[in-house]
Amino acid sequence: MSMDSNDKIIVYVDSDIKGLIPGFLDNRKKDITSIIDALTENDYEAIRIIGHSLKGSGGGYGFDNISDIGRLLEQGAKTRNAIEIRKCVERLSEYLERVKVVYE
């Protein structure tokens, strides 16, 4: 799946967890702000924790891309790589703007 186009990214989610999805996605938007704030403070441990959480939770809700971004974010925090962290923030932000959930 290309992240370069403006096309929507369709994610199929079990309708049993439909009530959880809006809050989950809203919290990921809040994570972006938290990551940027932590980066400003050079708080790489906070970024690592957020990345680890994203890595663990994304796939459980059907958002494998969020898990992938979380893994990269966690690695970037462990190596204190601000450039990689910023790329992850951009990728997560774009993903959240483009994702369209279809319940099945």
Coordinates of N, CA and C in Angstrom, one line a residue:
M1 N 0.8 -1.2 0.0 CA 0.0 0.0 0.0 C 0.9 1.2 0.0
S2 N 0.7 2.1 -0.9 CA 1.5 3.3 -1.1 C 0.9 4.4 -0.2
M3 N 1.9 5.1 0.5 CA 1.5 6.2 1.4 C 1.7 7.5 0.6
D4 N 1.9 7.5 -0.7 CA 2.2 8.7 -1.4 C 1.0 9.4 -2.0
S5 N -0.1 8.6 -2.2 CA -1.2 9.2 -2.9 C -2.2 9.7 -1.8
N6 N -3.2 10.4 -2.3 CA -4.2 11.0 -1.4 C -5.4 10.1 -1.3
D7 N -5.3 8.9 -1.9 CA -6.5 7.9 -1.8 C -6.7 7.5 -0.4
K8 N -7.9 7.2 -0.1 CA -8.3 6.6 1.2 C -7.7 5.3 1.4
I9 N -7.3 5.0 2.6 CA -6.8 3.6 3.0 C -7.9 2.9 3.7
I10 N -8.4 1.9 3.1 CA -9.6 1.1 3.6 C -9.0 0.1 4.6
V11 N -9.6 0.1 5.8 CA -9.3 -0.9 6.8 C -10.6 -1.6 7.2
Y12 N -10.6 -2.9 7.1 CA -11.8 -3.7 7.5 C -11.7 -4.1 9.0
V13 N -12.7 -3.7 9.7 CA -12.7 -4.0 11.2 C -13.9 -4.8 11.6
D14 N -13.7 -5.7 12.5 CA -14.9 -6.5 13.0 C -15.9 -5.5 13.6
S15 N -17.1 -5.7 13.2 CA -18.2 -4.8 13.7 C -18.4 -5.0 15.3
D16 N -17.9 -6.1 15.8 CA -18.1 -6.3 17.3 C -17.3 -5.2 18.1
I17 N -16.3 -4.6 17.5 CA -15.5 -3.6 18.2 C -15.8 -2.2 17.6
K18 N -16.8 -2.0 16.9 CA -17.2 -0.8 16.3 C -17.2 0.4 17.3
G19 N -17.7 0.2 18.5 CA -17.8 1.3 19.4 C -16.4 1.7 20.0
L20 N -15.4 0.9 19.8 CA -14.1 1.2 20.3 C -13.2 2.0 19.3
I21 N -13.5 1.9 18.0 CA -12.7 2.4 17.0 C -12.5 4.0 17.0
P22 N -13.6 4.7 17.1 CA -13.4 6.2 17.1 C -12.5 6.7 18.2
G23 N -12.7 6.1 19.4 CA -11.8 6.5 20.5 C -10.4 6.1 20.3
F24 N -10.2 4.9 19.7 CA -8.8 4.4 19.4 C -8.1 5.4 18.5
L25 N -8.8 5.7 17.4 CA -8.2 6.6 16.4 C -8.0 8.0 17.0
D26 N -8.9 8.5 17.8 CA -8.7 9.8 18.4 C -7.5 9.8 19.3
N27 N -7.3 8.8 20.1 CA -6.2 8.7 20.9 C -4.9 8.6 20.1
R28 N -4.9 8.1 18.9 CA -3.7 8.1 18.1 C -3.4 9.5 17.7
K29 N -4.4 10.3 17.4 CA -4.2 11.7 17.1 C -3.5 12.5 18.3
K30 N -4.0 12.1 19.5 CA -3.4 12.7 20.7 C -2.0 12.3 20.9
D31 N -1.7 11.0 20.5 CA -0.3 10.5 20.5 C 0.6 11.4 19.7
I32 N 0.2 11.8 18.6 CA 1.0 12.7 17.7 C 1.5 13.9 18.5
T33 N 0.5 14.6 19.1 CA 0.9 15.8 19.9 C 1.8 15.4 21.1
S34 N 1.6 14.3 21.7 CA 2.5 13.8 22.8 C 3.9 13.5 22.3
I35 N 4.0 12.9 21.2 CA 5.3 12.6 20.6 C 6.1 13.9 20.3
I36 N 5.4 14.8 19.6 CA 6.0 16.1 19.3 C 6.5 16.8 20.6
D37 N 5.6 16.9 21.6 CA 6.0 17.5 22.8 C 7.2 16.8 23.5
A38 N 7.2 15.5 23.5 CA 8.3 14.7 24.1 C 9.6 14.9 23.3
L39 N 9.5 15.0 22.0 CA 10.7 15.3 21.2 C 11.3 16.6 21.5
T40 N 10.4 17.6 21.7 CA 10.9 19.0 22.0 C 11.6 18.9 23.4
E41 N 11.2 18.0 24.3 CA 11.8 17.9 25.6 C 13.0 16.9 25.6
N42 N 13.3 16.3 24.4 CA 14.2 15.2 24.3 C 13.9 14.0 25.3
D43 N 12.6 13.8 25.4 CA 12.1 12.7 26.3 C 11.9 11.5 25.4
Y44 N 13.0 10.8 25.1 CA 13.0 9.7 24.2 C 12.3 8.4 24.9
E45 N 12.3 8.4 26.2 CA 11.7 7.3 26.9 C 10.2 7.4 26.7
A46 N 9.6 8.6 26.8 CA 8.2 8.7 26.6 C 7.8 8.3 25.1
I47 N 8.6 8.7 24.2 CA 8.4 8.3 22.8 C 8.5 6.8 22.6
R48 N 9.4 6.2 23.3 CA 9.6 4.8 23.2 C 8.3 4.1 23.7
I49 N 7.8 4.6 24.8 CA 6.6 4.0 25.4 C 5.4 4.1 24.5
I50 N 5.2 5.3 23.9 CA 4.1 5.5 22.9 C 4.3 4.5 21.7
G51 N 5.5 4.5 21.2 CA 5.8 3.6 20.1 C 5.5 2.1 20.4
H52 N 5.9 1.7 21.6 CA 5.7 0.3 22.1 C 4.2 0.1 22.2
S53 N 3.4 1.0 22.7 CA 2.0 0.9 22.8 C 1.3 0.8 21.4
L54 N 1.7 1.7 20.5 CA 1.2 1.6 19.1 C 1.5 0.3 18.5
K55 N 2.7 -0.2 18.7 CA 3.1 -1.5 18.1 C 2.2 -2.6 18.6
G56 N 1.9 -2.6 19.9 CA 1.1 -3.6 20.4 C -0.4 -3.5 20.2
S57 N -0.9 -2.3 20.0 CA -2.3 -2.2 19.9 C -2.9 -2.1 18.5
G58 N -2.1 -1.6 17.6 CA -2.6 -1.3 16.2 C -3.2 -2.6 15.6
G59 N -2.5 -3.6 15.5 CA -2.9 -4.8 14.9 C -4.2 -5.5 15.5
G60 N -4.3 -5.3 16.8 CA -5.4 -5.9 17.6 C -6.7 -5.2 17.2
Y61 N -6.7 -4.0 16.7 CA -7.9 -3.3 16.2 C -8.0 -3.4 14.7
G62 N -7.0 -4.0 14.0 CA -7.1 -4.1 12.6 C -6.2 -3.1 11.8
F63 N -5.5 -2.3 12.6 CA -4.7 -1.3 12.0 C -3.2 -1.7 12.0
D64 N -2.8 -2.6 11.1 CA -1.4 -3.1 11.0 C -0.4 -2.0 10.8
N65 N -0.8 -1.0 10.0 CA 0.1 0.2 9.7 C 0.5 0.9 11.0
I66 N -0.5 1.0 11.9 CA -0.2 1.7 13.1 C 0.8 0.9 13.9
S67 N 0.7 -0.4 13.9 CA 1.7 -1.3 14.6 C 3.1 -1.1 13.9
D68 N 3.1 -1.0 12.6 CA 4.4 -0.9 11.9 C 5.0 0.5 12.3
I69 N 4.2 1.5 12.3 CA 4.7 2.9 12.7 C 5.2 2.8 14.1
G70 N 4.5 2.2 15.0 CA 4.9 2.1 16.4 C 6.2 1.4 16.5
R71 N 6.4 0.3 15.8 CA 7.7 -0.4 15.8 C 8.9 0.5 15.4
L72 N 8.7 1.3 14.3 CA 9.7 2.2 13.9 C 9.9 3.4 14.8
L73 N 8.8 3.8 15.4 CA 8.9 4.9 16.4 C 9.7 4.4 17.7
E74 N 9.4 3.2 18.1 CA 10.1 2.7 19.3 C 11.6 2.5 19.0
Q75 N 11.9 2.0 17.8 CA 13.4 1.9 17.4 C 14.0 3.3 17.3
G76 N 13.3 4.3 16.7 CA 13.9 5.6 16.7 C 14.1 6.2 18.0
A77 N 13.2 5.9 19.0 CA 13.4 6.5 20.3 C 14.6 5.8 21.0
K78 N 14.8 4.5 20.8 CA 15.9 3.8 21.4 C 17.2 4.3 20.9
T79 N 17.3 4.7 19.7 CA 18.5 5.2 19.1 C 18.6 6.7 19.1
R80 N 17.6 7.4 19.7 CA 17.5 8.8 19.9 C 17.6 9.5 18.5
N81 N 16.9 8.9 17.5 CA 17.0 9.4 16.1 C 15.8 10.3 15.9
A82 N 16.0 11.6 16.1 CA 14.9 12.6 15.9 C 14.3 12.6 14.5
I83 N 15.2 12.4 13.5 CA 14.7 12.4 12.1 C 13.8 11.3 11.9
E84 N 14.1 10.1 12.3 CA 13.2 8.9 12.2 C 11.9 9.2 12.9
I85 N 12.0 9.7 14.1 CA 10.8 10.0 14.9 C 9.9 10.9 14.1
R86 N 10.4 12.0 13.6 CA 9.6 13.0 12.8 C 9.0 12.3 11.6
K87 N 9.7 11.4 10.9 CA 9.2 10.7 9.8 C 8.0 9.8 10.3
C88 N 8.1 9.2 11.4 CA 7.0 8.4 11.9 C 5.8 9.2 12.3
V89 N 6.0 10.4 12.8 CA 4.9 11.3 13.1 C 4.2 11.7 11.9
E90 N 5.0 12.1 10.8 CA 4.4 12.4 9.5 C 3.6 11.3 8.9
R91 N 4.1 10.1 9.0 CA 3.5 8.9 8.5 C 2.2 8.6 9.2
L92 N 2.3 8.7 10.6 CA 1.1 8.4 11.4 C 0.0 9.5 11.1
S93 N 0.4 10.7 11.0 CA -0.6 11.8 10.7 C -1.3 11.6 9.4
E94 N -0.5 11.3 8.4 CA -1.0 11.0 7.0 C -2.0 9.8 7.0
Y95 N -1.5 8.8 7.7 CA -2.4 7.6 7.8 C -3.7 7.9 8.4
L96 N -3.7 8.6 9.5 CA -4.9 8.9 10.2 C -5.9 9.8 9.4
E97 N -5.3 10.6 8.6 CA -6.1 11.5 7.7 C -6.7 10.7 6.6
R98 N -6.1 9.6 6.2 CA -6.5 8.9 5.0 C -7.3 7.6 5.3
V99 N -7.2 7.1 6.5 CA -7.8 5.8 6.8 C -9.4 6.0 6.8
K100 N -10.0 5.0 6.2 CA -11.4 4.8 6.2 C -11.8 3.5 6.7
V101 N -12.6 3.4 7.8 CA -12.9 2.2 8.4 C -14.2 1.6 7.8
V102 N -14.1 0.3 7.4 CA -15.3 -0.4 7.0 C -15.6 -1.5 7.9
Y103 N -16.7 -1.6 8.5 CA -17.1 -2.6 9.5 C -17.7 -3.8 8.8
E104 N -17.2 -5.0 9.2 CA -17.8 -6.2 8.7 C -18.2 -7.2 9.7

